[in-house]
């Protein structure tokens, strides 16, 4: 039996020859059953499976095609979000505009995914609410970047916070795998570090650039995309790295 596969929407093709299907019949007609095929969908949403059979005389049948949708997977589970201060008042990486200099923090959390759907395109979503003001930042999406262990590991990312007059920030994180399944949230409260800058201009955050496997860069400032006279939280694809267990 010959099995062809075309993944959608990528158009990637595969071919499988199964020489031992279960066949019930008298040689002239019957049923082919009990064959198993494993598919790795990656980012595809379905696969077109085409089947034909070849008889003992080498004659091949017509083919039939079935579209198999990507199964709804199990979302990842994350836990143990923790923070640590990397650089107080980091003028190289944490200039959020208007002379406001934030501090650089490292965050890490554990993840597991029984489907093995965590890959380099998976997304960390970070939400931040400052206390006691209640000021919130636009949620930031961070792409993992380096290919992780798809089933279990530890993820590290970096974030800059400028507290202004607030005393803490509540940080909530989720992880979305390649199948679009979003994890449970995990959270930590980050206390304002002693000595953190406190000018009178609002609050803000800035993410570190996407550089794998290195400590916070020094001597290469981030591009300043906040206009003069404007204080704007920064968001987007930034830095993370993965420790595999």
Short mmCIF file of C-alpha atoms in Angstrom, two decimals:
data_model
loop_
_atom_site.label_atom_id
_atom_site.label_comp_id
_atom_site.label_asym_id
_atom_site.label_seq_id
_atom_site.Cartn_x
_atom_site.Cartn_y
_atom_site.Cartn_z
CA UNK A 1 0.00 0.00 0.00
CA UNK A 2 1.30 3.45 -0.90
CA UNK A 3 0.49 6.50 1.20
CA UNK A 4 1.19 10.03 0.01
CA UNK A 5 0.97 13.07 2.28
CA UNK A 6 0.80 16.79 1.48
CA UNK A 7 0.85 19.15 4.48
CA UNK A 8 -1.21 22.32 4.35
CA UNK A 9 -0.66 25.21 4.02
CA UNK A 10 3.09 24.60 3.50
CA UNK A 11 2.65 22.13 0.60
CA UNK A 12 5.41 19.93 2.05
CA UNK A 13 5.15 16.41 0.64
CA UNK A 14 5.88 13.00 2.12
CA UNK A 15 5.57 9.39 0.96
CA UNK A 16 5.18 6.16 2.93
CA UNK A 17 5.08 2.57 1.72
CA UNK A 18 3.31 0.23 4.14
CA UNK A 19 3.94 -3.38 3.13
CA UNK A 20 1.95 -5.02 5.93
CA UNK A 21 -1.60 -3.63 6.15
CA UNK A 22 -4.45 -5.80 7.40
CA UNK A 23 -6.47 -6.99 4.38
CA UNK A 24 -9.85 -8.69 4.67
CA UNK A 25 -11.33 -10.17 1.48
CA UNK A 26 -11.21 -12.94 -1.10
CA UNK A 27 -8.59 -11.47 -3.46
CA UNK A 28 -11.14 -9.79 -5.71
CA UNK A 29 -12.69 -7.44 -3.18
CA UNK A 30 -12.36 -6.65 0.51
CA UNK A 31 -11.17 -4.10 3.03
CA UNK A 32 -7.76 -2.70 3.90
CA UNK A 33 -7.60 -1.66 7.56
CA UNK A 34 -5.43 -1.33 10.62
CA UNK A 35 -2.54 0.69 9.28
CA UNK A 36 -0.91 3.41 11.35
CA UNK A 37 0.91 6.54 10.17
CA UNK A 38 2.61 9.14 12.36
CA UNK A 39 2.58 12.79 11.24
CA UNK A 40 4.58 15.72 12.61
CA UNK A 41 2.50 18.76 11.66
CA UNK A 42 4.98 21.45 12.75
CA UNK A 43 3.13 24.70 11.95
CA UNK A 44 0.74 23.08 9.44
CA UNK A 45 -2.97 22.89 10.11
CA UNK A 46 -3.81 19.72 8.16
CA UNK A 47 -2.45 16.98 5.88
CA UNK A 48 -3.97 15.53 2.71
CA UNK A 49 -3.45 11.75 2.85
CA UNK A 50 -3.69 9.87 -0.45
CA UNK A 51 -3.85 6.06 -0.47
CA UNK A 52 -3.51 3.49 -3.27
CA UNK A 53 -2.72 -0.22 -3.37
CA UNK A 54 -0.65 -2.32 -5.76
CA UNK A 55 -1.64 -5.94 -6.37
CA UNK A 56 0.63 -8.97 -6.78
CA UNK A 57 0.73 -8.39 -10.52
CA UNK A 58 2.16 -4.91 -10.08
CA UNK A 59 -1.07 -3.12 -11.04
CA UNK A 60 -1.81 0.01 -9.00
CA UNK A 61 -5.33 1.10 -8.12
CA UNK A 62 -6.90 4.51 -8.35
CA UNK A 63 -6.18 6.68 -5.30
CA UNK A 64 -8.43 8.13 -2.62
CA UNK A 65 -7.64 11.22 -0.53
CA UNK A 66 -8.63 12.22 2.98
CA UNK A 67 -7.88 15.58 4.64
CA UNK A 68 -6.73 15.03 8.24
CA UNK A 69 -6.87 18.18 10.42
CA UNK A 70 -4.18 18.86 12.97
CA UNK A 71 -5.42 17.42 16.26
CA UNK A 72 -6.06 19.83 19.10
CA UNK A 73 -3.07 19.30 21.32
CA UNK A 74 -2.56 19.69 25.04
CA UNK A 75 -1.33 23.14 26.07
CA UNK A 76 2.01 23.45 27.82
CA UNK A 77 2.24 23.79 31.59
CA UNK A 78 4.51 26.42 33.13
CA UNK A 79 5.54 27.08 36.73
CA UNK A 80 8.11 28.62 39.06
CA UNK A 81 8.47 32.08 37.52
CA UNK A 82 11.34 33.82 39.31
CA UNK A 83 13.11 37.16 38.89
CA UNK A 84 16.59 38.46 39.64
CA UNK A 85 18.08 41.93 39.26
CA UNK A 86 20.87 41.97 36.65
CA UNK A 87 21.72 45.68 36.48
CA UNK A 88 20.39 48.56 38.58
CA UNK A 89 19.66 51.73 36.55
CA UNK A 90 21.03 50.28 33.31
CA UNK A 91 21.60 53.26 31.02
CA UNK A 92 22.89 51.03 28.18
CA UNK A 93 19.83 48.77 27.79
CA UNK A 94 17.04 50.39 29.80
CA UNK A 95 16.67 53.98 28.60
CA UNK A 96 12.88 54.28 28.22
CA UNK A 97 12.95 57.92 27.10
CA UNK A 98 12.66 61.36 28.71
CA UNK A 99 15.79 60.60 30.75
CA UNK A 100 14.10 57.73 32.55
CA UNK A 101 16.54 54.86 33.15
CA UNK A 102 15.11 51.51 34.23
CA UNK A 103 16.72 48.43 35.74
CA UNK A 104 17.42 45.15 33.95
CA UNK A 105 15.88 41.93 35.31
CA UNK A 106 16.27 38.28 34.38
CA UNK A 107 13.20 36.01 34.55
CA UNK A 108 13.04 32.25 34.24
CA UNK A 109 10.34 29.58 34.45
CA UNK A 110 9.91 25.84 33.91
CA UNK A 111 7.75 24.36 31.15
CA UNK A 112 6.48 20.97 30.04
CA UNK A 113 4.41 19.99 26.99
CA UNK A 114 3.23 16.39 26.55
CA UNK A 115 2.75 16.99 22.80
CA UNK A 116 6.29 18.27 22.29
CA UNK A 117 4.98 21.41 20.58
CA UNK A 118 7.36 23.96 22.13
CA UNK A 119 9.75 25.14 19.44
CA UNK A 120 11.73 28.19 18.34
CA UNK A 121 8.57 29.98 17.18
CA UNK A 122 6.72 29.57 20.48
CA UNK A 123 5.71 32.82 22.15
CA UNK A 124 6.18 34.11 25.70
CA UNK A 125 3.55 36.75 26.56
CA UNK A 126 4.49 39.09 29.41
CA UNK A 127 1.89 41.26 31.19
CA UNK A 128 2.98 43.90 33.73
CA UNK A 129 0.93 45.89 36.26
CA UNK A 130 2.66 48.41 38.52
CA UNK A 131 1.57 48.83 42.15
CA UNK A 132 0.10 50.75 43.83
CA UNK A 133 -0.72 52.93 40.79
CA UNK A 134 -2.33 50.07 38.81
CA UNK A 135 -0.60 51.27 35.64
CA UNK A 136 -0.34 48.43 33.12
CA UNK A 137 1.91 47.99 30.12
CA UNK A 138 0.81 46.65 26.76
CA UNK A 139 1.46 42.85 26.86
CA UNK A 140 4.75 42.00 25.18
CA UNK A 141 5.29 38.95 22.96
CA UNK A 142 8.77 37.40 22.98
CA UNK A 143 9.73 34.66 20.51
CA UNK A 144 11.90 31.90 21.99
CA UNK A 145 14.46 31.99 19.18
CA UNK A 146 16.91 29.17 19.95
CA UNK A 147 15.32 25.72 19.45
CA UNK A 148 14.32 24.33 22.84
CA UNK A 149 13.67 20.82 24.04
CA UNK A 150 10.09 20.44 22.74
CA UNK A 151 8.86 18.57 25.82
CA UNK A 152 10.46 20.00 28.97
CA UNK A 153 12.94 22.66 29.99
CA UNK A 154 13.58 26.06 31.54
CA UNK A 155 13.12 29.36 29.71
CA UNK A 156 15.04 32.55 30.51
CA UNK A 157 14.13 36.03 29.28
CA UNK A 158 15.19 39.60 30.15
CA UNK A 159 13.10 42.70 30.80
CA UNK A 160 13.74 46.29 31.85
CA UNK A 161 11.43 48.06 34.30
CA UNK A 162 11.29 51.72 35.30
CA UNK A 163 9.22 52.03 38.49
CA UNK A 164 8.86 55.80 38.83
CA UNK A 165 7.08 56.19 42.20
CA UNK A 166 5.66 52.63 42.26
CA UNK A 167 6.96 50.07 44.73
CA UNK A 168 6.47 46.85 42.74
CA UNK A 169 5.28 45.34 39.47
CA UNK A 170 3.09 42.24 39.09
CA UNK A 171 4.45 40.17 36.19
CA UNK A 172 2.32 37.44 34.57
CA UNK A 173 3.65 35.11 31.88
CA UNK A 174 2.07 32.59 29.50
CA UNK A 175 3.64 30.34 26.86
CA UNK A 176 1.95 29.58 23.51
CA UNK A 177 3.23 26.54 21.61
CA UNK A 178 3.44 26.03 17.84
CA UNK A 179 -0.03 24.46 17.81
CA UNK A 180 -1.56 27.66 19.20
CA UNK A 181 -2.19 26.16 22.64
CA UNK A 182 -1.61 28.63 25.48
CA UNK A 183 -0.37 27.54 28.89
CA UNK A 184 -1.67 28.39 32.30
CA UNK A 185 -0.38 31.73 33.62
CA UNK A 186 2.42 31.94 36.15
CA UNK A 187 3.20 35.13 38.06
CA UNK A 188 5.68 36.86 40.30
CA UNK A 189 5.74 40.23 42.06
CA UNK A 190 8.96 42.15 41.43
CA UNK A 191 9.88 44.55 44.20
CA UNK A 192 11.35 47.92 43.36
CA UNK A 193 15.10 47.53 43.97
CA UNK A 194 16.76 49.81 46.49
CA UNK A 195 18.33 52.73 44.65
CA UNK A 196 16.16 52.45 41.54
CA UNK A 197 15.69 55.76 39.72
CA UNK A 198 12.52 57.68 40.55
CA UNK A 199 12.18 60.80 38.39
CA UNK A 200 8.65 62.23 38.12
CA UNK A 201 7.92 60.91 34.60
CA UNK A 202 5.48 57.97 34.57
CA UNK A 203 6.43 54.30 34.28
CA UNK A 204 7.81 52.23 31.45
CA UNK A 205 9.51 49.07 30.35
CA UNK A 206 12.01 48.09 27.75
CA UNK A 207 12.96 44.62 26.60
CA UNK A 208 16.47 43.43 25.87
CA UNK A 209 17.49 42.49 22.32
CA UNK A 210 17.27 38.91 21.09
CA UNK A 211 20.76 37.54 21.68
CA UNK A 212 21.04 33.88 22.63
CA UNK A 213 23.10 32.42 25.41
CA UNK A 214 24.93 35.50 26.67
CA UNK A 215 24.71 37.79 29.65
CA UNK A 216 23.18 41.22 29.22
CA UNK A 217 25.20 43.00 26.52
CA UNK A 218 27.31 45.93 27.57
CA UNK A 219 28.49 48.83 25.44
CA UNK A 220 25.92 48.42 22.64
CA UNK A 221 22.86 50.53 23.45
CA UNK A 222 19.44 49.65 22.10
CA UNK A 223 18.14 51.80 19.28
CA UNK A 224 16.18 54.70 20.74
CA UNK A 225 12.76 54.47 19.12
CA UNK A 226 11.03 56.67 21.70
CA UNK A 227 10.76 60.18 20.33
CA UNK A 228 12.03 63.15 22.32
CA UNK A 229 9.36 64.23 24.79
CA UNK A 230 7.56 60.89 24.67
CA UNK A 231 7.63 58.07 27.22
CA UNK A 232 6.44 54.88 25.58
CA UNK A 233 6.65 51.27 26.83
CA UNK A 234 8.61 49.10 24.39
CA UNK A 235 7.21 45.78 23.18
CA UNK A 236 7.84 43.14 20.56
CA UNK A 237 10.11 40.22 19.70
CA UNK A 238 13.07 40.38 22.03
CA UNK A 239 15.47 38.20 23.96
CA UNK A 240 15.04 34.81 25.54
CA UNK A 241 17.01 31.62 25.89
CA UNK A 242 16.21 28.07 26.91
CA UNK A 243 17.87 25.74 29.35
CA UNK A 244 16.96 22.13 28.57
CA UNK A 245 16.62 19.68 31.42
#
